[in-house]
Coordinates of C-alpha atoms and ligand atoms in Angstrom, one line a residue:
M1 CA -15.5 25.8 -15.5
I2 CA -16.1 25.2 -11.9
T3 CA -19.9 24.6 -11.4
G4 CA -22.0 23.1 -8.8
K5 CA -21.4 19.6 -9.5
T6 CA -17.2 19.3 -9.7
V7 CA -15.9 16.5 -8.1
V8 CA -13.0 17.7 -6.2
A9 CA -9.8 15.8 -5.8
G10 CA -5.9 16.4 -4.4
V11 CA -2.8 15.8 -2.9
T12 CA -1.4 16.1 0.4
G13 CA 2.1 15.9 1.6
R14 CA 4.8 17.9 3.4
P15 CA 6.1 19.4 1.1
V16 CA 3.2 19.3 -1.7
T17 CA 3.2 22.9 -3.9
H18 CA 5.6 21.8 -6.3
S19 CA 3.7 18.7 -7.0
L20 CA 3.2 17.4 -10.6
S21 CA 0.2 15.8 -9.6
P22 CA -2.4 19.0 -9.8
I23 CA -0.4 19.5 -13.9
L24 CA -0.8 15.9 -14.4
H25 CA -4.6 15.2 -13.7
N26 CA -6.2 18.7 -14.3
A27 CA -4.7 18.1 -18.2
W28 CA -6.2 14.8 -18.0
L29 CA -9.5 16.3 -16.7
A30 CA -9.9 19.0 -18.9
A31 CA -9.1 16.4 -22.3
A32 CA -11.8 14.3 -21.0
G33 CA -14.2 17.1 -20.7
I34 CA -14.9 16.0 -16.7
D35 CA -16.3 18.3 -14.3
G36 CA -13.8 18.3 -12.1
V37 CA -11.2 19.4 -10.1
Y38 CA -7.4 18.7 -8.8
V39 CA -5.7 20.9 -6.0
A40 CA -2.9 20.5 -3.5
F41 CA -3.8 20.7 0.2
P42 CA -0.4 21.2 2.0
L43 CA 0.0 20.3 5.3
E44 CA 2.8 23.1 7.3
G45 CA 2.2 21.3 10.6
D46 CA 1.3 17.5 11.8
G47 CA -2.3 18.1 10.9
F48 CA -2.7 14.8 8.5
E49 CA -4.8 12.9 10.4
A50 CA -7.2 15.9 10.8
L51 CA -7.4 16.7 7.5
A52 CA -7.8 13.3 5.8
G53 CA -10.0 12.4 8.8
G54 CA -12.2 15.6 8.4
L55 CA -13.0 14.6 4.7
R56 CA -14.7 11.4 5.4
G57 CA -18.2 11.3 3.6
G58 CA -16.8 11.9 0.3
V59 CA -17.5 15.9 -0.5
V60 CA -13.5 15.5 -1.6
R61 CA -13.9 12.4 -3.6
G62 CA -10.0 11.4 -3.1
L63 CA -6.5 12.5 -2.2
N64 CA -3.5 11.3 -3.1
V65 CA -0.9 11.0 -0.3
T66 CA 2.7 11.8 -0.5
L67 CA 5.9 12.0 1.8
P68 CA 5.9 11.7 4.9
F69 CA 2.2 10.3 5.4
K70 CA 1.8 7.3 3.3
E71 CA 2.1 5.0 6.4
R72 CA -0.4 7.1 8.2
A73 CA -2.7 7.2 5.6
L74 CA -3.0 3.6 5.4
A75 CA -3.7 3.4 9.4
L76 CA -5.7 5.8 9.1
A77 CA -8.1 3.9 6.5
D78 CA -11.0 1.6 7.4
D79 CA -10.1 -0.5 4.1
A80 CA -6.9 -1.4 2.2
T81 CA -6.2 -2.8 -1.0
D82 CA -3.8 -6.1 -0.5
I83 CA -1.1 -4.2 -2.4
A84 CA -1.2 -1.3 0.3
R85 CA -1.0 -3.9 2.8
L86 CA 1.8 -5.3 1.4
S87 CA 3.5 -2.2 0.7
G88 CA 3.4 -0.9 4.5
A89 CA 1.8 2.2 2.7
A90 CA -1.0 4.4 0.6
N91 CA -0.8 6.8 -1.6
V92 CA -4.4 6.7 -2.2
L93 CA -7.0 7.5 -0.3
V94 CA -10.8 7.3 -1.3
F95 CA -13.6 8.8 0.5
G96 CA -17.2 6.6 0.2
A97 CA -20.4 8.2 0.4
D98 CA -20.6 6.0 3.5
G99 CA -18.1 7.4 5.2
R100 CA -15.2 4.4 4.9
I101 CA -12.1 5.5 3.7
L102 CA -10.6 2.9 1.3
A103 CA -6.3 3.0 0.9
D104 CA -4.9 2.0 -2.2
N105 CA -0.7 1.8 -3.5
T106 CA -0.7 2.9 -6.8
D107 CA 3.1 3.4 -6.8
G108 CA 3.9 -0.5 -7.6
A109 CA 1.5 -0.3 -10.8
G110 CA 3.5 3.1 -11.7
L111 CA 6.8 1.3 -11.0
L112 CA 5.7 -1.6 -13.5
W113 CA 4.0 1.1 -16.1
A114 CA 7.5 2.7 -16.3
F115 CA 9.4 -0.5 -17.5
R116 CA 6.7 -0.9 -19.6
S117 CA 7.0 2.1 -21.3
Q118 CA 10.5 3.0 -21.2
A119 CA 11.8 -0.7 -21.3
P120 CA 9.3 -3.1 -23.1
D121 CA 11.2 -5.8 -23.3
W122 CA 12.1 -6.5 -19.8
N123 CA 9.6 -9.0 -18.1
V124 CA 9.3 -9.2 -14.1
A125 CA 8.9 -13.2 -14.0
S126 CA 12.1 -13.8 -16.2
G127 CA 14.7 -13.1 -13.4
P128 CA 16.1 -11.6 -10.2
A129 CA 15.5 -8.1 -9.4
V130 CA 17.5 -5.8 -7.0
V131 CA 15.9 -3.2 -5.1
L132 CA 18.7 -0.5 -3.5
G133 CA 17.1 1.1 -0.3
A134 CA 14.7 -0.1 2.7
G135 CA 12.5 2.7 3.3
G136 CA 8.8 3.4 2.5
A137 CA 9.5 3.7 -1.4
A138 CA 11.6 0.5 -1.5
R139 CA 8.9 -1.8 0.5
G140 CA 6.5 -0.3 -1.9
A141 CA 8.5 -1.7 -5.1
V142 CA 9.5 -5.2 -3.6
A143 CA 5.6 -5.9 -2.8
A144 CA 5.0 -4.6 -6.3
L145 CA 7.9 -6.9 -7.9
V146 CA 6.9 -9.4 -5.6
A147 CA 3.0 -9.6 -6.5
A148 CA 4.0 -9.3 -10.5
G149 CA 5.8 -12.9 -10.3
A150 CA 9.6 -11.7 -9.9
P151 CA 11.0 -14.8 -8.8
R152 CA 13.7 -13.0 -6.4
V153 CA 14.3 -9.8 -5.2
S154 CA 17.0 -8.7 -3.1
V155 CA 16.9 -5.6 -1.2
V156 CA 20.2 -4.2 -0.5
N157 CA 20.6 -1.5 1.7
R158 CA 23.3 0.3 3.9
T159 CA 21.5 -1.0 7.1
L160 CA 20.8 -4.6 6.9
A161 CA 18.5 -4.5 9.7
R162 CA 15.7 -2.6 7.8
A163 CA 16.5 -4.9 4.5
E164 CA 15.7 -7.7 6.8
A165 CA 13.1 -6.2 8.2
I166 CA 10.9 -6.1 4.4
A167 CA 12.5 -9.8 3.4
D168 CA 10.5 -10.9 6.6
A169 CA 7.1 -8.8 5.9
L170 CA 7.2 -10.0 2.3
G171 CA 8.4 -13.7 1.8
D172 CA 10.8 -16.2 0.8
R173 CA 11.2 -14.7 -2.7
V174 CA 13.0 -11.8 -1.1
V175 CA 16.5 -11.4 0.4
A176 CA 18.2 -8.9 2.2
L177 CA 21.7 -7.9 1.7
P178 CA 24.4 -5.4 3.3
L179 CA 25.1 -2.5 0.7
D180 CA 29.1 -3.8 0.6
R181 CA 27.6 -7.2 -0.9
A182 CA 25.5 -5.1 -4.0
R183 CA 27.9 -7.3 -6.3
D184 CA 26.4 -10.7 -5.3
A185 CA 22.6 -9.4 -6.4
L186 CA 23.9 -7.3 -9.5
S187 CA 25.6 -10.0 -11.4
D188 CA 22.5 -11.9 -12.2
A189 CA 20.0 -8.9 -12.1
T190 CA 17.4 -8.3 -14.8
A191 CA 16.4 -5.0 -12.9
V192 CA 18.1 -2.7 -10.5
I193 CA 15.9 -0.3 -8.7
N194 CA 17.6 2.8 -6.7
A195 CA 14.6 3.2 -4.0
T196 CA 16.9 5.3 -1.8
S197 CA 17.2 8.9 -1.5
A198 CA 21.0 9.2 -2.4
G199 CA 20.5 10.7 -5.9
L200 CA 17.8 13.5 -5.3
S201 CA 19.2 16.8 -5.9
G202 CA 21.9 18.0 -3.1
Q203 CA 21.7 14.1 -1.9
G204 CA 24.8 11.5 -1.6
K205 CA 26.0 9.7 -4.3
L206 CA 24.9 5.8 -4.3
D207 CA 28.0 3.8 -4.6
V208 CA 27.3 0.4 -6.1
P209 CA 29.0 -1.4 -8.5
L210 CA 26.4 -1.1 -11.5
E211 CA 29.2 -2.5 -13.9
A212 CA 28.7 -6.2 -12.6
T213 CA 25.1 -6.1 -14.0
P214 CA 24.7 -8.2 -17.2
A215 CA 24.8 -6.1 -20.2
A216 CA 20.5 -6.5 -20.6
T217 CA 19.8 -5.2 -17.1
V218 CA 17.4 -2.4 -16.9
V219 CA 18.4 0.2 -14.5
M220 CA 15.7 2.7 -12.8
D221 CA 15.7 5.6 -10.4
M222 CA 12.5 6.6 -8.6
V223 CA 14.0 10.2 -7.9
Y224 CA 12.8 12.5 -10.9
K225 CA 14.4 15.6 -9.7
P226 CA 17.1 15.7 -11.3
L227 CA 15.5 13.5 -14.2
E228 CA 19.0 11.9 -14.9
T229 CA 20.6 11.0 -11.5
P230 CA 24.0 10.2 -11.4
F231 CA 22.8 6.4 -11.1
L232 CA 21.3 6.8 -14.5
A233 CA 23.6 8.8 -15.9
Q234 CA 26.4 5.8 -14.5
A235 CA 23.6 2.9 -16.2
R236 CA 23.3 4.9 -19.4
A237 CA 27.4 5.4 -19.6
L238 CA 27.7 1.5 -19.1
G239 CA 25.0 1.1 -21.8
R240 CA 21.9 -0.2 -20.2
T241 CA 18.4 0.9 -20.4
T242 CA 17.2 3.2 -18.1
V243 CA 13.8 3.9 -16.4
D244 CA 13.1 7.4 -14.7
G245 CA 11.1 8.2 -11.9
L246 CA 9.0 10.7 -14.0
E247 CA 7.3 8.0 -15.9
M248 CA 6.9 6.3 -12.4
L249 CA 4.9 9.5 -11.4
I250 CA 2.9 9.3 -14.0
G251 CA 2.2 5.6 -14.0
Q252 CA 1.0 5.7 -10.7
A253 CA -1.1 8.8 -11.1
V254 CA -3.5 6.7 -14.1
P255 CA -5.1 4.4 -11.6
S256 CA -5.3 7.2 -9.0
F257 CA -7.5 9.2 -11.8
E258 CA -9.6 6.2 -12.1
H259 CA -10.4 6.1 -8.1
F260 CA -11.3 9.7 -8.0
F261 CA -12.6 10.3 -11.4
G262 CA -14.4 6.9 -12.5
Q263 CA -12.4 6.2 -15.7
R264 CA -9.1 5.9 -16.8
P265 CA -7.3 9.2 -18.0
P266 CA -7.1 10.0 -22.1
T267 CA -4.2 8.8 -23.6
D268 CA -3.8 11.1 -26.4
L269 CA -2.3 13.8 -24.3
D270 CA 1.3 14.4 -23.7
V271 CA 1.4 14.8 -19.8
R272 CA 4.7 13.7 -20.1
G273 CA 5.7 16.9 -21.9
L274 CA 3.9 18.8 -19.8
A275 CA 5.4 17.6 -16.6
L276 CA 8.8 18.1 -18.1
K277 CA 8.5 21.7 -18.9
A278 CA 6.9 22.2 -15.4
L279 CA 10.3 20.5 -13.8
K280 CA 12.1 22.9 -16.0
S281 CA 10.3 26.0 -14.8
Ligands
ATR1 P1 11.8 6.7 1.8 O1 10.6 6.1 3.2 O2 11.0 7.7 0.9 O3 12.1 5.6 0.9 P2 13.5 6.7 4.0 O4 12.9 5.8 4.9 O5 14.4 8.0 4.4 O6 13.1 7.0 2.9 O7 14.6 6.0 3.3 C1 16.0 6.4 2.5 C2 16.8 5.1 1.8 O8 17.9 5.6 1.2 C3 17.3 4.1 3.0 O9 17.2 3.1 2.7 C4 18.6 4.7 3.1 O10 19.6 3.6 3.8 P3 19.6 3.5 5.3 O11 18.4 2.8 5.8 O12 21.0 2.8 5.7 O13 19.5 5.0 6.2 C5 18.9 5.0 2.1 N1 19.9 6.1 1.6 C6 19.8 7.2 1.9 N2 21.0 8.1 1.5 C7 21.9 6.9 1.1 C8 23.1 7.1 0.5 N3 23.8 8.0 0.5 N4 24.1 5.6 0.3 C9 23.5 4.7 0.7 N5 21.9 4.5 0.9 C10 21.3 5.6 0.9

């Protein structure tokens, strides 16, 4: 039931109509009995600043921001959390009643949530991690791993200069390597995270020697369409524990929900099952 007091939050991006976020948030709202609603605000053109800037004041409580607007979301905000600044991007904007906009980035928290949920024996502080890719998604993952205590994070990318830019921005625990030297970093990795767009349905395959990883290495892909990417299938065939991008999506939604609706979402709801159903339809 929508009432005069319904709290509104939503998600914007391009494209956004197939976003799973409305399904997750609205299921949690219903289960918690919160008078709120979460909708998609599609942006066909380039009106991101007009949309987000126009929401100053808090009539809409907050927005999740997805591709390609995450960097611009951070730039637009008046205040930002440390992790959003380190990530160089925001996936959450909160509109304060005082007119200010707060940017946060919960993608890294989502990544760590996914590891806790699907690879509970893995410990971020126990050894080096490898992030494949050097775009916005990769930078967020590196920032989260460093902030959580990873002793070393190798950023491996086809274009070395982009990996070096991340290493320069995020400190001396981060090292950059070209893709053809992936093996060097993989051989002592405790976790390998694919943050490239390779593996997305219809995109090229990522060619890395996953067999060079120790048997206990956990392998993750941020892509969740398909849920089992060729990269995760390769890891599973090698007997590695795998973590998928859908669990990360759910994990980033939890602190987003808290920003928008002021409480943790209920835990007794199978939102993963709902999301899987929506992915199949
Ligand atoms: P995002 O901001 O979503 O992370 P992006 O900036 O387009 O997206 O970055 C995509 C990443 O995937 C890049 O690291 C890209 O490598 P380059 O920087 O060399 O372009 C990587 N990538 C995409 N397709 C790839 C492929 N087939 N093999 C290896 N890397 C690939």
